[in-house]
Amino acid sequence: MAVEVTREGAVAVVTVARPEALNALNSATNQLLLAAVRELSADDSVRAVVLTGGGDKSFVAGADIAEMQGFTAEEARRFGALGQAVMSGIEAAPQPWIAAVNGFALGGGCELALACDVRFAAEKAKFGQPEITLGITPGFGGTQRLPRNVGDGWAKYLVLSGRHLRADEALRIGLVQAVFAKDELMPQALKLAQELAAKSPLAMRYCKAAVNAAADTDIATGQGIERDLFALAFASEDQSEGMAAFLEKRPPEFNGR
Ligand code: DAK
């Protein structure tokens, strides 16, 4: 099984498990990943997801070069569409996805991490878009999500050179939000996931949608989306509960309605 899904309460852990190929994404793995994304997105009991790589060396070392080598243009288009569906599915998921980057995050692996909402990395993680060294371009959103996260200069540096960045460098440019010692990575990712899982799932979904919209809209349209989602939050029991709990000096108990 190249994609494993386990549960820890309201948190799901998705592991891309093809360690013999450093978890490279072939079509079969992408299909399984897409199925997992769809299943988790439809499950209200899942409030947060942690995504990581199997084995101790790699998060995802990219799309599968051995499979891609013989592609026709049409097969490449289909492969790209499948990968993009995985990335867009994570981005559009109602729950927050946290990438726990435990090693190489190259090419499609860096793009997969970028599709997640938050990125935590182990100290030995490596990031890069090495497609240029293979004579191709990034195909799972790297030319689009990377500049949105780190700006044009760093995106071009990575995409045009194919160089790898260390975790501390990735942290400095804002590609990841935190770096931890190897053994601390999963506990810290799970801790954040449990924390997010306890928040209002409605407000979580609206917040994620509003921030996602920021990258694609002008500020007036974005503010309109923000205003509408803010108003919608006032139609929820979670808003009443959150504000009552604050004023009554007790922890809130959100029910997602
Ligand atoms: N694909 C297939 N196999 C891979 C792989 C990959 N991306 N990365 C590693 N492996 C395999 C190796 O071939 C090796 O297999 P065996 O020889 O043992 O059978 C095994 O994993 C262990 O790898 P190494 O022996 O190379 O391990 P090292 O520690 O020496 O090196 C490395 C680790 C990560 C630096 C190195 O493996 C490496 O450079 N890997 C390739 C990284 C890479 O170039 N990634 C980007 C792939 S391109 C598109 C759709 C998608 C894409 C583009 C366009 N369209 C349809 C529009 C995406 C493209 C990519 O992601």
Coordinates of C-alpha atoms and ligand atoms in Angstrom, one line a residue:
M1 CA 0.0 0.0 0.0
A2 CA 1.7 3.2 -1.1
V3 CA -0.5 5.5 0.9
E4 CA -1.4 4.8 4.5
V5 CA -4.1 6.6 6.4
T6 CA -4.3 6.3 10.2
R7 CA -6.3 8.1 12.8
E8 CA -5.4 9.7 16.2
G9 CA -8.8 11.0 17.4
A10 CA -9.9 13.8 15.1
V11 CA -6.6 13.9 13.4
A12 CA -5.7 11.8 10.3
V13 CA -2.2 11.0 9.4
V14 CA -1.5 10.3 5.7
T15 CA 1.8 8.7 4.9
V16 CA 3.1 8.4 1.3
A17 CA 4.8 5.0 1.7
R18 CA 7.1 4.0 -1.2
P19 CA 10.4 4.3 0.7
E20 CA 12.2 2.1 -1.9
A21 CA 11.8 5.0 -4.4
L22 CA 12.0 7.7 -1.7
N23 CA 8.2 8.0 -1.9
A24 CA 8.3 9.2 -5.5
L25 CA 4.8 9.9 -6.9
N26 CA 3.8 7.5 -9.7
S27 CA 0.3 7.4 -11.1
A28 CA -0.8 4.6 -8.8
T29 CA 0.4 6.5 -5.7
N30 CA -1.3 9.7 -7.0
Q31 CA -4.5 7.8 -7.5
L32 CA -4.4 6.5 -3.9
L33 CA -3.5 10.0 -2.6
L34 CA -6.4 11.5 -4.5
A35 CA -8.8 8.9 -3.0
A36 CA -7.5 9.6 0.5
V37 CA -7.9 13.4 0.0
R38 CA -11.5 12.9 -1.2
E39 CA -12.4 10.4 1.6
L40 CA -11.0 12.6 4.3
S41 CA -12.6 15.8 2.9
A42 CA -16.0 14.1 3.0
D43 CA -15.5 12.9 6.6
D44 CA -16.7 15.5 9.2
S45 CA -15.1 13.6 12.0
V46 CA -11.6 14.5 10.6
R47 CA -10.7 17.9 11.8
A48 CA -7.0 18.1 10.8
V49 CA -4.6 16.1 8.6
V50 CA -0.8 15.5 8.9
L51 CA 0.9 14.5 5.7
T52 CA 4.3 12.8 5.8
G53 CA 6.7 10.4 4.0
G54 CA 7.4 6.8 4.9
G55 CA 10.9 5.7 5.9
D56 CA 13.4 8.0 7.4
K57 CA 15.0 9.6 4.4
S58 CA 12.3 11.3 2.3
F59 CA 9.0 13.2 2.3
V60 CA 8.5 12.8 -1.4
A61 CA 11.4 12.9 -3.8
G62 CA 9.3 14.1 -6.7
A63 CA 7.2 12.6 -9.5
D64 CA 8.4 9.2 -10.5
I65 CA 11.1 9.7 -13.1
A66 CA 11.1 6.0 -14.2
E67 CA 7.4 6.2 -15.0
M68 CA 7.6 9.6 -16.7
Q69 CA 10.6 8.8 -18.9
G70 CA 8.5 7.1 -21.6
F71 CA 5.5 9.4 -21.5
T72 CA 3.9 10.7 -24.6
A73 CA 2.7 14.3 -24.5
E74 CA -0.8 13.1 -23.8
E75 CA 0.3 10.7 -21.0
A76 CA 2.2 13.6 -19.5
R77 CA -0.9 15.8 -19.7
R78 CA -3.0 13.1 -17.9
F79 CA -0.2 12.6 -15.3
G80 CA 0.0 16.3 -14.7
A81 CA -3.8 16.6 -14.4
L82 CA -3.9 13.8 -11.8
G83 CA -1.2 15.4 -9.7
Q84 CA -2.8 18.8 -9.9
A85 CA -6.1 17.2 -8.7
V86 CA -4.3 15.9 -5.6
M87 CA -2.8 19.3 -4.9
S88 CA -6.0 21.3 -5.6
G89 CA -7.9 18.7 -3.5
I90 CA -5.7 19.3 -0.5
E91 CA -5.9 23.1 -1.0
A92 CA -9.7 22.9 -1.2
A93 CA -10.1 20.4 1.7
P94 CA -12.3 21.7 4.5
Q95 CA -9.7 20.6 7.1
P96 CA -6.2 22.1 7.5
W97 CA -3.4 19.9 6.1
I98 CA 0.0 20.1 7.8
A99 CA 3.0 18.8 5.9
A100 CA 5.5 17.1 8.2
V101 CA 8.5 17.2 5.8
N102 CA 10.8 14.5 7.1
G103 CA 13.4 14.4 4.3
F104 CA 13.6 15.2 0.6
A105 CA 10.8 17.4 -0.7
L106 CA 11.9 17.7 -4.3
G107 CA 9.9 18.5 -7.5
G108 CA 6.4 17.1 -7.0
G109 CA 7.3 16.6 -3.3
C110 CA 8.0 20.3 -2.8
E111 CA 4.8 21.0 -4.6
L112 CA 2.8 18.6 -2.5
A113 CA 4.2 20.3 0.7
L114 CA 3.2 23.7 -0.8
A115 CA -0.4 22.5 -1.4
C116 CA -0.6 21.9 2.4
D117 CA -1.7 24.8 4.7
V118 CA 1.3 24.7 7.0
R119 CA 4.8 23.2 6.6
F120 CA 6.9 21.8 9.4
A121 CA 10.3 20.4 8.5
A122 CA 12.9 18.1 10.1
E123 CA 16.4 19.6 10.3
K124 CA 17.7 17.3 7.6
A125 CA 14.8 18.1 5.1
K126 CA 15.8 19.3 1.7
F127 CA 13.6 21.4 -0.6
G128 CA 13.9 22.0 -4.3
Q129 CA 12.4 22.1 -7.8
P130 CA 15.0 20.1 -9.8
E131 CA 12.9 19.6 -12.9
I132 CA 15.2 21.8 -14.9
T133 CA 18.0 19.3 -14.5
L134 CA 15.7 16.7 -16.1
G135 CA 14.8 18.9 -19.1
I136 CA 11.3 19.6 -17.9
T137 CA 9.3 22.2 -16.0
P138 CA 7.5 21.8 -12.6
G139 CA 4.1 20.4 -13.3
F140 CA 2.2 20.1 -10.1
G141 CA 1.8 23.8 -9.4
G142 CA 5.5 24.7 -8.4
T143 CA 5.7 27.6 -10.7
Q144 CA 2.5 29.0 -9.2
R145 CA 2.4 28.2 -5.5
L146 CA 6.2 28.7 -4.9
P147 CA 6.2 32.4 -5.9
R148 CA 3.1 32.9 -3.9
N149 CA 4.8 31.6 -0.8
V150 CA 8.4 32.9 -1.2
G151 CA 8.2 35.6 -3.9
D152 CA 9.4 35.6 -7.5
G153 CA 13.2 35.9 -6.7
W154 CA 13.5 32.8 -4.6
A155 CA 11.0 30.9 -6.8
K156 CA 13.1 31.6 -9.9
Y157 CA 16.3 30.8 -8.0
L158 CA 15.0 27.4 -7.1
V159 CA 13.1 26.6 -10.4
L160 CA 15.9 27.9 -12.7
S161 CA 18.8 26.4 -10.9
G162 CA 17.3 23.1 -9.6
R163 CA 19.4 23.6 -6.4
H164 CA 18.3 22.2 -3.1
L165 CA 17.7 24.3 0.0
R166 CA 18.4 23.1 3.6
A167 CA 15.6 23.3 6.1
D168 CA 17.1 26.3 7.8
E169 CA 17.3 28.2 4.5
A170 CA 13.7 27.1 3.7
L171 CA 12.7 28.5 7.1
R172 CA 14.5 31.8 6.4
I173 CA 12.6 32.4 3.1
G174 CA 9.2 31.4 4.5
L175 CA 8.9 28.1 2.6
V176 CA 8.4 26.3 6.0
Q177 CA 6.9 27.7 9.2
A178 CA 9.1 25.7 11.7
V179 CA 12.1 23.3 11.8
F180 CA 12.5 20.6 14.4
A181 CA 14.9 17.9 15.3
K182 CA 14.0 14.6 13.5
D183 CA 12.4 13.0 16.5
E184 CA 10.4 16.1 17.4
L185 CA 8.9 16.6 13.9
M186 CA 5.8 14.3 14.1
P187 CA 5.0 15.1 17.8
Q188 CA 5.1 18.8 16.9
A189 CA 3.0 18.3 13.8
L190 CA 0.5 16.2 15.7
K191 CA 0.4 18.8 18.5
L192 CA -0.5 21.5 16.0
A193 CA -3.0 19.3 14.3
Q194 CA -4.8 18.5 17.7
E195 CA -4.8 22.2 18.5
L196 CA -6.4 23.0 15.1
A197 CA -8.8 20.0 15.5
A198 CA -10.2 21.6 18.6
K199 CA -11.2 24.8 16.8
S200 CA -14.5 25.5 15.2
P201 CA -14.5 23.4 12.0
L202 CA -16.7 25.9 10.3
A203 CA -14.5 28.9 11.1
M204 CA -11.5 26.8 10.1
R205 CA -13.0 26.1 6.7
Y206 CA -14.0 29.8 6.2
C207 CA -10.5 31.0 7.3
K208 CA -8.8 28.6 5.0
A209 CA -11.0 29.5 2.0
A210 CA -10.5 33.3 2.7
V211 CA -6.7 33.0 2.8
N212 CA -6.7 30.8 -0.3
A213 CA -8.8 33.4 -2.1
A214 CA -6.2 36.1 -1.4
A215 CA -3.7 34.6 -3.9
D216 CA -6.2 34.6 -6.7
T217 CA -8.1 37.9 -6.3
D218 CA -7.6 41.6 -6.3
I219 CA -8.0 43.1 -2.8
A220 CA -11.5 44.5 -3.3
T221 CA -12.8 41.1 -4.4
G222 CA -10.8 39.4 -1.6
Q223 CA -12.3 41.7 1.0
G224 CA -15.8 40.9 -0.3
I225 CA -15.1 37.2 0.2
E226 CA -13.7 37.9 3.7
R227 CA -16.8 40.0 4.6
D228 CA -19.2 37.4 3.4
L229 CA -17.5 34.5 5.2
F230 CA -17.3 36.7 8.4
A231 CA -21.1 37.3 8.1
L232 CA -21.7 33.6 7.5
A233 CA -19.9 32.8 10.7
F234 CA -22.6 34.7 12.6
A235 CA -25.1 32.2 11.3
S236 CA -23.4 29.4 13.3
E237 CA -23.7 27.9 16.7
D238 CA -19.9 27.9 16.9
Q239 CA -19.9 31.7 16.8
S240 CA -22.4 31.9 19.7
E241 CA -20.4 29.2 21.6
G242 CA -17.0 30.8 21.0
M243 CA -18.1 34.3 22.1
A244 CA -20.1 33.0 25.1
A245 CA -17.2 30.8 26.3
F246 CA -14.8 33.8 26.1
L247 CA -17.2 36.0 28.1
E248 CA -17.9 33.2 30.6
K249 CA -14.1 32.5 30.9
R250 CA -14.3 28.8 30.0
P251 CA -13.0 26.8 27.1
P252 CA -15.3 26.6 24.1
E253 CA -16.9 23.4 22.9
F254 CA -17.5 23.7 19.2
N255 CA -19.9 21.4 17.4
G256 CA -19.4 22.5 13.8
R257 CA -22.9 23.8 13.3
Ligands
DAK1 N1 11.5 9.0 -9.2 C1 11.8 7.7 -9.2 N2 12.7 7.1 -8.4 C2 13.3 7.8 -7.6 C3 13.1 9.2 -7.5 C4 12.2 9.8 -8.3 N3 11.8 11.1 -8.3 N4 13.9 9.7 -6.5 C5 14.6 8.7 -6.0 N5 14.3 7.6 -6.7 C6 14.8 6.2 -6.4 C7 16.2 6.1 -7.0 O1 16.2 5.8 -8.4 C8 16.7 4.9 -6.2 O2 16.2 3.7 -6.7 P1 17.1 2.3 -6.9 O3 18.3 2.7 -7.7 O4 17.5 2.0 -5.4 O5 16.2 1.4 -7.5 C9 16.1 5.1 -4.8 O6 15.0 6.0 -5.1 C10 17.0 5.8 -3.9 O7 17.5 7.0 -4.5 P2 19.1 7.3 -4.6 O8 19.9 6.1 -4.6 O9 19.2 8.3 -5.7 O10 19.3 8.1 -3.2 P3 20.4 9.2 -2.8 O11 20.3 9.4 -1.3 O12 21.7 8.9 -3.5 O13 19.8 10.5 -3.5 C11 18.1 12.1 -4.1 C12 18.6 11.1 -3.1 C13 16.7 12.6 -3.7 C14 19.0 13.4 -4.1 C15 18.1 11.5 -5.5 O14 17.4 10.2 -5.4 C16 17.4 12.4 -6.5 O15 18.0 13.3 -7.0 N6 16.2 12.0 -6.9 C17 15.4 12.7 -7.9 C18 14.9 14.0 -7.4 C19 14.1 14.7 -8.5 O16 14.7 15.1 -9.5 N7 12.9 15.0 -8.3 C20 12.1 15.7 -9.2 C21 11.4 14.7 -10.1 S1 10.6 15.5 -11.4 C22 4.4 17.3 -15.0 C23 4.1 16.5 -13.9 C24 4.9 16.4 -12.9 C25 6.1 16.9 -12.8 C26 6.5 17.7 -13.9 C27 5.7 17.9 -15.0 N8 3.5 17.4 -16.1 C28 2.8 16.3 -16.5 C29 3.3 18.7 -16.6 C30 7.0 16.7 -11.7 C31 8.3 16.4 -11.9 C32 9.1 16.0 -10.9 O17 8.8 15.9 -9.7

